Protein backbone atom coordinates (compact mmCIF):
# COMPACT_ATOMS: atom_id res chain seq x y z
CA UNK A 1 -2.25 -10.37 22.02
CA UNK A 2 -1.95 -11.33 18.36
CA UNK A 3 0.99 -13.33 17.12
CA UNK A 4 3.32 -11.15 15.08
CA UNK A 5 2.73 -11.40 11.37
CA UNK A 6 -0.10 -13.89 11.72
CA UNK A 7 -3.86 -13.35 11.73
CA UNK A 8 -5.84 -13.87 14.90
CA UNK A 9 -9.06 -15.49 13.75
CA UNK A 10 -11.93 -15.47 16.20
CA UNK A 11 -15.06 -17.05 14.78
CA UNK A 12 -18.24 -16.90 16.86
CA UNK A 13 -20.97 -19.35 15.90
CA UNK A 14 -23.90 -17.67 14.17
CA UNK A 15 -27.09 -17.28 16.12
CA UNK A 16 -30.32 -17.55 14.16
CA UNK A 17 -30.67 -13.78 14.03
CA UNK A 18 -27.08 -13.28 12.98
CA UNK A 19 -27.42 -15.90 10.27
CA UNK A 20 -30.40 -14.05 8.89
CA UNK A 21 -28.43 -10.82 8.83
CA UNK A 22 -25.52 -12.53 7.09
CA UNK A 23 -27.86 -13.89 4.47
CA UNK A 24 -28.66 -10.38 3.33
CA UNK A 25 -25.24 -10.33 1.69
CA UNK A 26 -26.59 -12.65 -0.98
CA UNK A 27 -29.98 -11.06 -1.32
CA UNK A 28 -28.64 -7.55 -1.68
CA UNK A 29 -25.88 -8.35 -4.14
CA UNK A 30 -26.33 -11.71 -5.77
CA UNK A 31 -29.99 -12.24 -6.46
CA UNK A 32 -33.48 -11.78 -5.06
CA UNK A 33 -35.05 -15.23 -5.15
CA UNK A 34 -34.41 -18.76 -3.95
CA UNK A 35 -32.12 -19.43 -6.91
CA UNK A 36 -29.46 -17.32 -5.20
CA UNK A 37 -29.04 -19.65 -2.24
CA UNK A 38 -25.82 -21.61 -2.22
CA UNK A 39 -25.63 -25.32 -2.86
CA UNK A 40 -24.12 -27.34 -0.05
CA UNK A 41 -20.39 -27.86 -0.49
CA UNK A 42 -20.09 -25.72 -3.62
CA UNK A 43 -19.95 -22.16 -4.89
CA UNK A 44 -23.06 -20.15 -5.69
CA UNK A 45 -22.45 -18.62 -9.14
CA UNK A 46 -25.41 -16.24 -8.68
CA UNK A 47 -23.93 -14.60 -5.59
CA UNK A 48 -21.81 -11.48 -5.68
CA UNK A 49 -18.68 -11.11 -3.57
CA UNK A 50 -19.15 -7.80 -1.75
CA UNK A 51 -16.71 -5.73 0.28
CA UNK A 52 -16.82 -2.36 2.00
CA UNK A 53 -13.57 -0.48 1.38
CA UNK A 54 -12.17 2.19 3.68
CA UNK A 55 -10.33 4.35 1.17
CA UNK A 56 -11.45 6.62 -1.65
CA UNK A 57 -11.75 5.59 -5.25
CA UNK A 58 -9.51 8.39 -6.50
CA UNK A 59 -10.47 7.85 -10.13
CA UNK A 60 -7.13 6.43 -11.30
CA UNK A 61 -7.41 2.69 -11.89
CA UNK A 62 -4.39 2.59 -14.20
CA UNK A 63 -2.55 -0.60 -13.10
CA UNK A 64 0.72 1.00 -14.23
CA UNK A 65 0.51 4.15 -12.12
CA UNK A 66 -2.13 4.03 -9.39
CA UNK A 67 -1.17 4.17 -5.73
CA UNK A 68 -4.73 4.30 -4.40
CA UNK A 69 -5.55 1.54 -1.89
CA UNK A 70 -8.92 1.00 -3.55
CA UNK A 71 -7.48 1.05 -7.07
CA UNK A 72 -4.82 -1.45 -6.05
CA UNK A 73 -7.37 -3.83 -4.50
CA UNK A 74 -9.53 -3.75 -7.63
CA UNK A 75 -6.52 -4.29 -9.90
CA UNK A 76 -5.41 -7.37 -7.97
CA UNK A 77 -8.60 -8.91 -9.38
CA UNK A 78 -8.25 -7.58 -12.93
CA UNK A 79 -4.60 -7.18 -13.93
CA UNK A 80 -1.60 -9.51 -13.71
CA UNK A 81 2.14 -9.28 -13.89
CA UNK A 82 4.38 -12.22 -14.66
CA UNK A 83 4.12 -12.87 -10.94
CA UNK A 84 1.52 -11.82 -8.40
CA UNK A 85 1.80 -11.33 -4.67
CA UNK A 86 0.06 -13.47 -2.06
CA UNK A 87 -0.57 -10.89 0.66
CA UNK A 88 -1.43 -13.48 3.29
CA UNK A 89 1.77 -15.49 2.76
CA UNK A 90 3.81 -12.44 1.65
CA UNK A 91 5.35 -14.29 -1.27
CA UNK A 92 5.20 -14.19 -5.07
CA UNK A 93 3.51 -16.82 -7.23
CA UNK A 94 3.41 -17.25 -11.01
CA UNK A 95 0.58 -15.50 -12.82
CA UNK A 96 1.32 -14.53 -16.45
CA UNK A 97 4.64 -16.39 -16.23
CA UNK A 98 4.69 -19.90 -17.65
CA UNK A 99 7.08 -21.16 -14.95
CA UNK A 100 7.51 -20.66 -11.22
CA UNK A 101 11.04 -19.29 -11.54
CA UNK A 102 12.91 -16.81 -13.70
CA UNK A 103 15.43 -18.22 -16.17
CA UNK A 104 18.87 -16.82 -15.38
CA UNK A 105 21.08 -15.95 -18.34
CA UNK A 106 23.66 -14.01 -16.30
CA UNK A 107 23.77 -12.01 -13.06
CA UNK A 108 22.11 -9.13 -14.91
CA UNK A 109 19.95 -10.96 -17.46
CA UNK A 110 16.79 -13.02 -16.97
CA UNK A 111 14.16 -14.36 -19.33
CA UNK A 112 10.48 -15.11 -18.68
CA UNK A 113 7.96 -16.91 -20.87
CA UNK A 114 4.29 -15.91 -21.06
CA UNK A 115 1.56 -18.28 -19.90
CA UNK A 116 0.46 -20.37 -22.86
CA UNK A 117 -2.50 -18.91 -24.80
CA UNK A 118 -2.86 -16.00 -22.35
CA UNK A 119 -5.47 -13.46 -23.45
CA UNK A 120 -6.74 -10.13 -22.26
CA UNK A 121 -10.36 -9.98 -21.14
CA UNK A 122 -11.34 -8.59 -24.57
CA UNK A 123 -10.09 -11.81 -26.17
CA UNK A 124 -6.89 -10.48 -27.75
CA UNK A 125 -3.68 -12.45 -27.24
CA UNK A 126 -0.95 -11.16 -24.93
CA UNK A 127 2.34 -10.48 -26.74
CA UNK A 128 5.87 -9.48 -25.72
CA UNK A 129 5.09 -6.00 -27.08
CA UNK A 130 2.39 -5.64 -24.42
CA UNK A 131 4.91 -6.56 -21.72
CA UNK A 132 7.52 -4.13 -23.05
CA UNK A 133 5.03 -1.25 -23.30
CA UNK A 134 3.74 -1.97 -19.79
CA UNK A 135 7.30 -1.85 -18.41
CA UNK A 136 8.02 1.38 -20.28
CA UNK A 137 4.94 2.96 -18.74
CA UNK A 138 5.43 1.69 -15.18
CA UNK A 139 9.13 2.58 -15.19
CA UNK A 140 8.52 6.10 -16.53
CA UNK A 141 10.23 5.43 -19.87
CA UNK A 142 7.09 6.36 -21.76
CA UNK A 143 6.70 10.12 -22.23
CA UNK A 144 3.14 10.12 -20.86
CA UNK A 145 4.38 8.38 -17.71
CA UNK A 146 7.49 10.48 -17.09
CA UNK A 147 8.06 10.82 -13.35
CA UNK A 148 5.72 7.90 -12.62
CA UNK A 149 5.46 7.07 -8.92
CA UNK A 150 6.65 3.47 -9.58
CA UNK A 151 10.01 4.59 -11.00
CA UNK A 152 12.16 4.17 -7.85
CA UNK A 153 10.96 0.57 -7.39
CA UNK A 154 11.82 -0.43 -10.97
CA UNK A 155 15.00 1.57 -11.57
CA UNK A 156 17.15 -1.59 -11.41
CA UNK A 157 15.76 -2.73 -14.80
CA UNK A 158 17.77 -1.26 -17.66
CA UNK A 159 15.88 -2.73 -20.61
CA UNK A 160 13.17 -5.20 -21.64
CA UNK A 161 13.12 -6.81 -25.07
CA UNK A 162 11.31 -9.64 -26.83
CA UNK A 163 12.70 -13.16 -26.43
CA UNK A 164 11.00 -15.05 -29.21
CA UNK A 165 7.25 -14.88 -29.74
CA UNK A 166 6.23 -15.79 -26.20
CA UNK A 167 8.73 -14.25 -23.82
CA UNK A 168 10.91 -11.31 -22.86
CA UNK A 169 14.42 -10.71 -21.58
CA UNK A 170 15.09 -8.36 -18.68
CA UNK A 171 18.49 -6.66 -18.62
CA UNK A 172 19.39 -5.20 -15.22
CA UNK A 173 21.83 -2.43 -14.35
CA UNK A 174 22.92 -4.28 -11.18
CA UNK A 175 22.94 -7.88 -10.00
CA UNK A 176 19.65 -8.51 -8.22
CA UNK A 177 18.35 -11.30 -5.99
CA UNK A 178 15.97 -13.30 -8.26
CA UNK A 179 13.44 -13.85 -5.45
CA UNK A 180 13.27 -10.10 -4.82
CA UNK A 181 13.07 -9.55 -8.59
CA UNK A 182 10.04 -11.85 -8.81
CA UNK A 183 8.29 -9.66 -6.25
CA UNK A 184 9.23 -6.53 -8.20
CA UNK A 185 7.79 -7.96 -11.40
CA UNK A 186 4.43 -8.10 -9.60
CA UNK A 187 4.41 -4.30 -9.94
CA UNK A 188 4.44 -4.40 -13.75
CA UNK A 189 0.85 -5.31 -14.59
CA UNK A 190 0.62 -6.28 -18.25
CA UNK A 191 -1.98 -4.25 -20.14
CA UNK A 192 -2.65 -3.92 -23.89
CA UNK A 193 -0.03 -1.73 -25.57
CA UNK A 194 -2.84 -0.29 -27.70
CA UNK A 195 -4.79 1.12 -24.72
CA UNK A 196 -4.44 4.84 -24.14
CA UNK A 197 -3.42 6.24 -20.76
CA UNK A 198 -6.88 7.77 -20.45
CA UNK A 199 -8.59 4.41 -21.03
CA UNK A 200 -6.25 2.66 -18.59
CA UNK A 201 -7.09 5.29 -15.98
CA UNK A 202 -10.85 4.82 -16.37
CA UNK A 203 -11.44 1.09 -16.98
CA UNK A 204 -8.27 -0.88 -17.74
CA UNK A 205 -8.19 -4.26 -19.42
CA UNK A 206 -6.10 -7.05 -17.96
CA UNK A 207 -5.58 -10.80 -17.95
CA UNK A 208 -6.76 -11.52 -14.39
CA UNK A 209 -9.72 -13.57 -13.14
CA UNK A 210 -12.12 -10.60 -13.35
CA UNK A 211 -12.75 -7.66 -15.66
CA UNK A 212 -14.09 -4.17 -14.99
CA UNK A 213 -17.75 -3.42 -15.61
CA UNK A 214 -17.97 0.03 -14.02
CA UNK A 215 -16.27 2.40 -11.61
CA UNK A 216 -17.45 5.55 -9.85
CA UNK A 217 -16.68 7.25 -6.52
CA UNK A 218 -19.21 5.04 -4.69
CA UNK A 219 -18.52 1.58 -6.13
CA UNK A 220 -16.48 -0.62 -8.45
CA UNK A 221 -18.14 -3.58 -10.18
CA UNK A 222 -16.36 -6.54 -11.74
CA UNK A 223 -17.55 -9.56 -13.67
CA UNK A 224 -15.89 -12.91 -14.35
CA UNK A 225 -13.28 -12.83 -17.13
CA UNK A 226 -14.29 -15.70 -19.42
CA UNK A 227 -10.93 -15.47 -21.23
CA UNK A 228 -8.84 -16.10 -18.10
CA UNK A 229 -6.81 -19.33 -18.32
CA UNK A 230 -4.61 -19.09 -15.22
CA UNK A 231 -4.51 -21.08 -11.99
CA UNK A 232 -6.94 -18.96 -9.92
CA UNK A 233 -10.21 -18.54 -11.85
CA UNK A 234 -13.13 -16.48 -10.54
CA UNK A 235 -16.62 -17.87 -9.94
CA UNK A 236 -18.61 -14.81 -8.87
CA UNK A 237 -18.96 -11.15 -9.79
CA UNK A 238 -17.54 -8.59 -7.35
CA UNK A 239 -18.84 -5.31 -5.99
CA UNK A 240 -16.60 -3.03 -3.95
CA UNK A 241 -18.54 -0.36 -2.03
CA UNK A 242 -16.41 2.69 -1.24
CA UNK A 243 -17.34 3.57 2.35
CA UNK A 244 -14.63 5.85 3.69
CA UNK A 245 -16.53 6.88 6.84
CA UNK A 246 -16.69 4.26 9.57
CA UNK A 247 -20.44 4.36 10.28
CA UNK A 248 -21.73 3.43 6.81
CA UNK A 249 -19.02 0.79 6.41
CA UNK A 250 -19.98 -0.81 9.73
CA UNK A 251 -23.70 -0.59 8.96
CA UNK A 252 -23.24 -2.22 5.54
CA UNK A 253 -21.45 -5.11 7.22
CA UNK A 254 -23.75 -5.64 10.17
CA UNK A 255 -26.83 -5.42 7.95
CA UNK A 256 -25.32 -7.98 5.57
CA UNK A 257 -25.05 -5.69 2.54
CA UNK A 258 -21.33 -6.51 2.41
CA UNK A 259 -19.55 -9.78 3.18
CA UNK A 260 -16.20 -8.18 4.00
CA UNK A 261 -15.36 -5.01 5.92
CA UNK A 262 -11.96 -3.43 5.45
CA UNK A 263 -10.42 -1.59 8.43
CA UNK A 264 -12.95 -2.54 11.09
CA UNK A 265 -13.02 0.36 13.58
CA UNK A 266 -11.39 -0.75 16.81
CA UNK A 267 -14.45 0.12 18.87
CA UNK A 268 -16.60 -2.15 16.68
CA UNK A 269 -14.54 -5.35 16.90
CA UNK A 270 -16.44 -6.80 19.86
CA UNK A 271 -19.74 -5.80 18.27
CA UNK A 272 -18.78 -7.64 15.08
CA UNK A 273 -17.77 -10.77 16.98
CA UNK A 274 -20.97 -10.73 19.00
CA UNK A 275 -22.96 -10.74 15.77
CA UNK A 276 -21.06 -13.74 14.42
CA UNK A 277 -18.67 -11.87 12.17
CA UNK A 278 -15.13 -13.20 12.02
CA UNK A 279 -12.52 -10.52 12.75
CA UNK A 280 -8.91 -11.12 11.71
CA UNK A 281 -6.20 -8.84 13.11
CA UNK A 282 -2.91 -8.82 11.20
CA UNK A 283 0.16 -6.74 12.02
CA UNK A 284 1.07 -4.79 8.93
CA UNK A 285 3.19 -1.94 7.63
CA UNK A 286 0.31 0.58 7.31
CA UNK A 287 1.37 3.76 9.04
CA UNK A 288 0.46 7.35 9.79
CA UNK A 289 3.37 9.61 8.89
CA UNK A 290 4.49 13.17 9.36
CA UNK A 291 5.77 14.61 6.08
CA UNK A 292 7.63 17.91 6.33
CA UNK A 293 8.07 20.54 3.67
CA UNK A 294 11.88 20.56 3.82
CA UNK A 295 12.04 23.57 1.48
CA UNK A 296 10.27 25.73 4.08
CA UNK A 297 11.80 27.01 7.28
CA UNK A 298 11.93 25.82 10.02
CA UNK A 299 11.12 22.35 8.64
CA UNK A 300 14.42 22.20 6.76
CA UNK A 301 16.06 21.62 10.18
CA UNK A 302 15.99 17.96 11.25
CA UNK A 303 15.85 19.01 14.91
CA UNK A 304 12.46 20.62 14.31
CA UNK A 305 11.26 17.48 12.59
CA UNK A 306 12.50 15.33 15.46
CA UNK A 307 10.67 17.55 17.95
CA UNK A 308 7.33 16.55 16.40
CA UNK A 309 7.98 12.90 17.13
CA UNK A 310 9.08 13.50 20.72
CA UNK A 311 6.01 15.70 21.23
CA UNK A 312 3.42 13.04 20.35
CA UNK A 313 2.33 10.59 23.06
CA UNK A 314 2.19 7.64 20.69
CA UNK A 315 1.34 5.06 23.37
CA UNK A 316 -1.69 7.14 24.41
CA UNK A 317 -2.64 7.57 20.76
CA UNK A 318 -2.58 3.81 20.22
CA UNK A 319 -4.56 3.09 23.38
CA UNK A 320 -7.23 5.78 23.00
CA UNK A 321 -7.76 6.22 19.26
CA UNK A 322 -6.71 2.79 17.96
CA UNK A 323 -7.74 0.56 20.91
CA UNK A 324 -4.27 -0.92 21.13
CA UNK A 325 -4.23 -2.09 17.50
CA UNK A 326 -0.80 -0.72 16.58
CA UNK A 327 2.87 -0.79 17.58
CA UNK A 328 5.00 2.35 18.09
CA UNK A 329 7.60 2.72 15.35
CA UNK A 330 11.09 1.64 16.41
CA UNK A 331 12.28 1.55 12.80
CA UNK A 332 10.87 2.45 9.41
CA UNK A 333 9.84 -1.23 9.24
CA UNK A 334 7.56 -3.02 11.72
CA UNK A 335 9.23 -5.66 13.88
CA UNK A 336 7.70 -8.62 12.02
CA UNK A 337 9.00 -7.58 8.57
CA UNK A 338 12.14 -9.05 6.99
CA UNK A 339 15.16 -6.80 7.46
CA UNK A 340 13.87 -5.12 10.64
CA UNK A 341 16.52 -3.33 12.71
CA UNK A 342 15.86 -1.26 15.81
CA UNK A 343 16.95 2.21 14.72
CA UNK A 344 19.64 4.15 16.55
CA UNK A 345 17.04 6.87 17.18
CA UNK A 346 13.76 5.67 18.69
CA UNK A 347 11.16 8.31 19.56
CA UNK A 348 9.41 8.16 22.91
CA UNK A 349 7.10 10.75 24.47
CA UNK A 350 9.38 13.49 25.84
CA UNK A 351 7.94 17.00 26.10
CA UNK A 352 11.17 18.49 27.48
CA UNK A 353 13.21 16.98 24.66
CA UNK A 354 10.78 18.36 22.07
CA UNK A 355 10.90 21.85 23.58
CA UNK A 356 14.69 21.74 23.79
CA UNK A 357 15.05 20.80 20.12
CA UNK A 358 12.67 23.59 19.06
CA UNK A 359 14.64 26.08 21.16
CA UNK A 360 17.97 24.94 19.69
CA UNK A 361 16.59 25.39 16.18
CA UNK A 362 15.06 28.78 16.95
CA UNK A 363 11.62 27.40 16.16
CA UNK A 364 9.81 27.72 19.48
CA UNK A 365 6.29 29.12 19.00
CA UNK A 366 6.17 28.30 15.28
CA UNK A 367 2.67 28.59 13.77
CA UNK A 368 1.71 26.00 11.17
CA UNK A 369 -1.17 24.20 9.50
CA UNK A 370 -1.18 20.44 9.84
CA UNK A 371 -2.74 19.16 6.61
CA UNK A 372 -4.46 15.78 7.02
CA UNK A 373 -6.32 13.38 4.77
CA UNK A 374 -9.97 12.63 5.51
CA UNK A 375 -9.34 8.92 6.04
CA UNK A 376 -11.43 7.99 9.08
CA UNK A 377 -8.66 6.73 11.33
CA UNK A 378 -6.37 9.64 10.45
CA UNK A 379 -9.14 12.01 11.53
CA UNK A 380 -9.45 9.95 14.73
CA UNK A 381 -5.81 10.56 15.72
CA UNK A 382 -5.43 14.13 14.44
CA UNK A 383 -7.05 15.90 17.41
CA UNK A 384 -4.73 14.39 20.02
CA UNK A 385 -1.71 15.05 17.81
CA UNK A 386 -2.74 18.69 17.51
CA UNK A 387 -3.03 18.93 21.33
CA UNK A 388 0.35 17.25 21.86
CA UNK A 389 2.08 19.62 19.43
CA UNK A 390 0.46 22.64 21.05
CA UNK A 391 1.66 21.39 24.46
CA UNK A 392 5.28 21.91 23.35
CA UNK A 393 4.59 25.48 22.24
CA UNK A 394 3.66 25.08 18.58
CA UNK A 395 0.58 26.87 17.22
CA UNK A 396 -1.21 24.26 15.13
CA UNK A 397 -4.32 24.46 12.96
CA UNK A 398 -5.83 21.35 11.40
CA UNK A 399 -7.08 21.17 7.82
CA UNK A 400 -8.63 17.90 6.60
CA UNK A 401 -9.33 17.12 2.95
CA UNK A 402 -9.55 14.27 0.48
CA UNK A 403 -6.24 12.55 -0.14
CA UNK A 404 -6.34 13.34 -3.86
CA UNK A 405 -7.00 17.01 -3.12
CA UNK A 406 -4.26 17.22 -0.50
CA UNK A 407 -1.58 15.91 -2.86
CA UNK A 408 -2.83 17.94 -5.81
CA UNK A 409 -3.29 21.22 -3.94
CA UNK A 410 -0.75 21.09 -1.14
CA UNK A 411 2.01 18.60 -2.06
CA UNK A 412 2.55 19.74 -5.65
CA UNK A 413 5.21 22.45 -6.16
CA UNK A 414 4.17 25.89 -7.39
CA UNK A 415 6.03 27.95 -10.01
CA UNK A 416 8.82 28.63 -7.53
CA UNK A 417 9.33 24.91 -6.93
CA UNK A 418 7.97 24.93 -3.37
CA UNK A 419 4.85 23.15 -2.11
CA UNK A 420 2.31 25.24 -0.16
CA UNK A 421 1.97 22.96 2.89
CA UNK A 422 3.89 23.09 6.18
CA UNK A 423 3.43 19.57 7.57
CA UNK A 424 1.23 16.67 6.42
CA UNK A 425 -0.30 13.91 8.54
CA UNK A 426 -1.41 11.10 6.24
CA UNK A 427 -1.36 7.32 5.91
CA UNK A 428 0.76 5.20 3.62
CA UNK A 429 1.32 1.54 2.88
CA UNK A 430 3.77 0.63 0.11
CA UNK A 431 3.61 -3.00 1.29
CA UNK A 432 0.77 -3.30 -1.25
CA UNK A 433 3.69 -3.66 -3.71
CA UNK A 434 5.71 -6.15 -1.62
CA UNK A 435 7.72 -6.44 1.57
CA UNK A 436 11.44 -6.34 0.81
CA UNK A 437 13.27 -3.51 2.61
CA UNK A 438 14.60 -1.88 -0.56
CA UNK A 439 11.14 -1.66 -2.11
CA UNK A 440 9.63 -0.19 1.04
CA UNK A 441 12.39 2.42 1.31
CA UNK A 442 12.38 3.14 -2.43
CA UNK A 443 8.71 4.15 -2.27
CA UNK A 444 9.17 7.13 0.04
CA UNK A 445 12.95 7.76 -0.13
CA UNK A 446 14.04 6.77 -3.65
CA UNK A 447 14.85 9.26 -6.39
CA UNK A 448 11.23 9.90 -7.33
CA UNK A 449 8.17 12.06 -6.79
CA UNK A 450 8.24 11.97 -2.98
CA UNK A 451 11.82 13.22 -2.51
CA UNK A 452 11.87 15.38 -5.62
CA UNK A 453 8.52 17.11 -5.24
CA UNK A 454 6.36 16.22 -2.28
CA UNK A 455 8.81 16.90 0.53
CA UNK A 456 11.67 18.34 -1.51
CA UNK A 457 14.56 16.47 0.11
CA UNK A 458 16.31 15.22 -3.03
CA UNK A 459 19.13 17.80 -3.03
CA UNK A 460 19.93 17.37 0.66
CA UNK A 461 23.30 15.61 1.15
CA UNK A 462 21.66 13.26 3.65
CA UNK A 463 19.14 12.18 1.03
CA UNK A 464 21.94 11.50 -1.43
CA UNK A 465 23.83 9.56 1.23
CA UNK A 466 20.74 7.44 1.89
CA UNK A 467 20.15 6.70 -1.79
CA UNK A 468 23.79 5.70 -2.23
CA UNK A 469 23.45 3.25 0.66
CA UNK A 470 20.24 1.84 -0.82
CA UNK A 471 21.95 1.36 -4.20
CA UNK A 472 24.81 -0.44 -2.47
CA UNK A 473 22.56 -2.76 -0.47
CA UNK A 474 20.82 -4.30 -3.50
CA UNK A 475 24.19 -5.49 -4.83
CA UNK A 476 24.98 -7.25 -1.54
CA UNK A 477 23.62 -10.28 0.26
CA UNK A 478 23.41 -11.78 3.73
CA UNK A 479 24.87 -9.91 6.70
CA UNK A 480 26.62 -7.33 4.51
CA UNK A 481 23.31 -6.35 2.94
CA UNK A 482 21.61 -6.19 6.34
CA UNK A 483 24.41 -4.00 7.74
CA UNK A 484 23.91 -1.52 4.90
CA UNK A 485 20.15 -1.54 5.34
CA UNK A 486 20.70 -0.87 9.06
CA UNK A 487 22.66 2.26 8.15
CA UNK A 488 19.70 3.32 6.00
CA UNK A 489 17.23 2.83 8.82
CA UNK A 490 19.43 4.76 11.25
CA UNK A 491 19.78 7.69 8.84
CA UNK A 492 16.04 7.83 8.10
CA UNK A 493 15.21 7.75 11.83
CA UNK A 494 17.62 10.58 12.53
CA UNK A 495 16.55 12.85 9.65
CA UNK A 496 12.80 12.05 9.57
CA UNK A 497 11.78 14.09 6.47
CA UNK A 498 8.90 11.62 6.33
CA UNK A 499 8.57 9.02 9.08
CA UNK A 500 5.98 6.81 10.81
CA UNK A 501 4.54 7.33 14.26
CA UNK A 502 3.39 3.73 14.46
CA UNK A 503 2.53 0.63 12.41
CA UNK A 504 -1.07 -0.51 12.46
CA UNK A 505 -2.65 -3.86 13.10
CA UNK A 506 -5.29 -4.26 10.39
CA UNK A 507 -8.64 -5.71 11.52
CA UNK A 508 -10.78 -7.15 8.73
CA UNK A 509 -14.33 -8.44 9.19
CA UNK A 510 -15.84 -11.28 7.16
CA UNK A 511 -19.08 -13.24 7.19
CA UNK A 512 -17.09 -16.48 7.07
CA UNK A 513 -20.06 -18.72 6.27
CA UNK A 514 -20.60 -16.87 2.97
CA UNK A 515 -17.10 -16.97 1.46
CA UNK A 516 -14.56 -19.70 0.76
CA UNK A 517 -10.85 -18.94 0.46
CA UNK A 518 -10.78 -15.48 2.01
CA UNK A 519 -7.73 -14.49 4.05
CA UNK A 520 -7.25 -11.16 5.79
CA UNK A 521 -4.07 -9.25 5.02
CA UNK A 522 -1.97 -6.74 6.93
CA UNK A 523 -1.84 -4.07 4.21
CA UNK A 524 -4.55 -1.78 2.90
CA UNK A 525 -7.03 -3.30 0.47
CA UNK A 526 -8.96 -6.56 0.28
CA UNK A 527 -7.57 -9.50 -1.72
CA UNK A 528 -10.33 -11.57 -3.33
CA UNK A 529 -8.22 -13.69 -5.71
CA UNK A 530 -9.07 -17.33 -5.08
CA UNK A 531 -12.32 -16.52 -3.22
CA UNK A 532 -15.75 -17.98 -3.97
CA UNK A 533 -19.21 -17.28 -2.58
CA UNK A 534 -20.78 -20.25 -0.79
């Protein structure tokens, strides 16, 4: 088995045939003649870094509001905060910040200086006004961004103001661990204050190693940002191919059209290795979750929600649909994440327990539609889940649709304030923003769009109790903080308005002889910062 939190890298030497296949990655994307071949020991500037992505390009690339896995991956290349996140090491490093650490003024005040002579990709200088406007947008202070999905993760920042001509001061509403704060500042990507929301959504401008050339539902193309002056410059253009279905994503990789394959299907791992493709398997946070419409009966009753988790044979799901590449959830967090605590309620397969809970709640025989996203691996697990739920007496229909359509059409309240859906099965991975427990809980359970609108739990006393505990924990440290977080995890596991069935191991394929510096990560997306084509 893999070592928790670490990649398992299995490189098989390339046969002649496999080497020829791998070489197509350069022919198809970097050039068509001998000039595109790499020079020994160096990077080939004519080659294109290519990756097949497993999630839709939902059309919102705005670095200050997107939550799309594909949008996030592209923005890691294009946009920067004061600090950026190394997803292999799970730690923050300086990006737009001039220094490695924040400057502490008081427990609730910190200053940060901008990287000297930092410019956006259009050549204009970065100013404190750009930082302030970017914070206002990300934190929902700007009218156009009211209710922004990032709000719960940034609510600890009270104000941002200029500190001279090359820095800003952050004023916090609570004392905050500076290391956690550095990770949070990764969320605030600095974009030109003059850019409209519409322009940021389509093709944003940033200060990162690359810049956007084009974006459509099938692909995203980037070129080298000649105005970048940071520590991790780019050498090659990038093309992300959006290949949501498994078959075309696998074919693109095995034929050499792409150098990297996100979310290698479990049944293709041995095939990849046999062809000479490196496959890294990293335990991550990525999870399938049940989300319940708590404003609809009988899903307002936590016993009904619990019954769903007892009804699903998660071990069988992992073995059959995911080839063992997952761990059953024993907490909201996976075991290898900081702050993990085995919850007081752990769900195991128990048909009798599920039936008993449904009977107690008067919900036996309930008919419902299970709305799912069309993400390939979610579709792979949906059929067994439907069968398991039917086995405890529920009448379940499946309806699969694009993620963007599901949230727009089903998880958006109507005029009466209630969403149309009954229960959603979808995937989520807020670890693309970081890995501290408060951030990961704030995403789904903070006072924001999920609790207020999507599953409508905000007015429930248990939700308010949870948010009070979360607010308390960020003011604490050490064992006291962990004790409070443990109470949070126990409450979430008991109430399960939205909760994981399992946490996935993420397999990523790479033609390792064509790329320098690539490291697989446990979250959704592909991180190309620091990579070069050979």
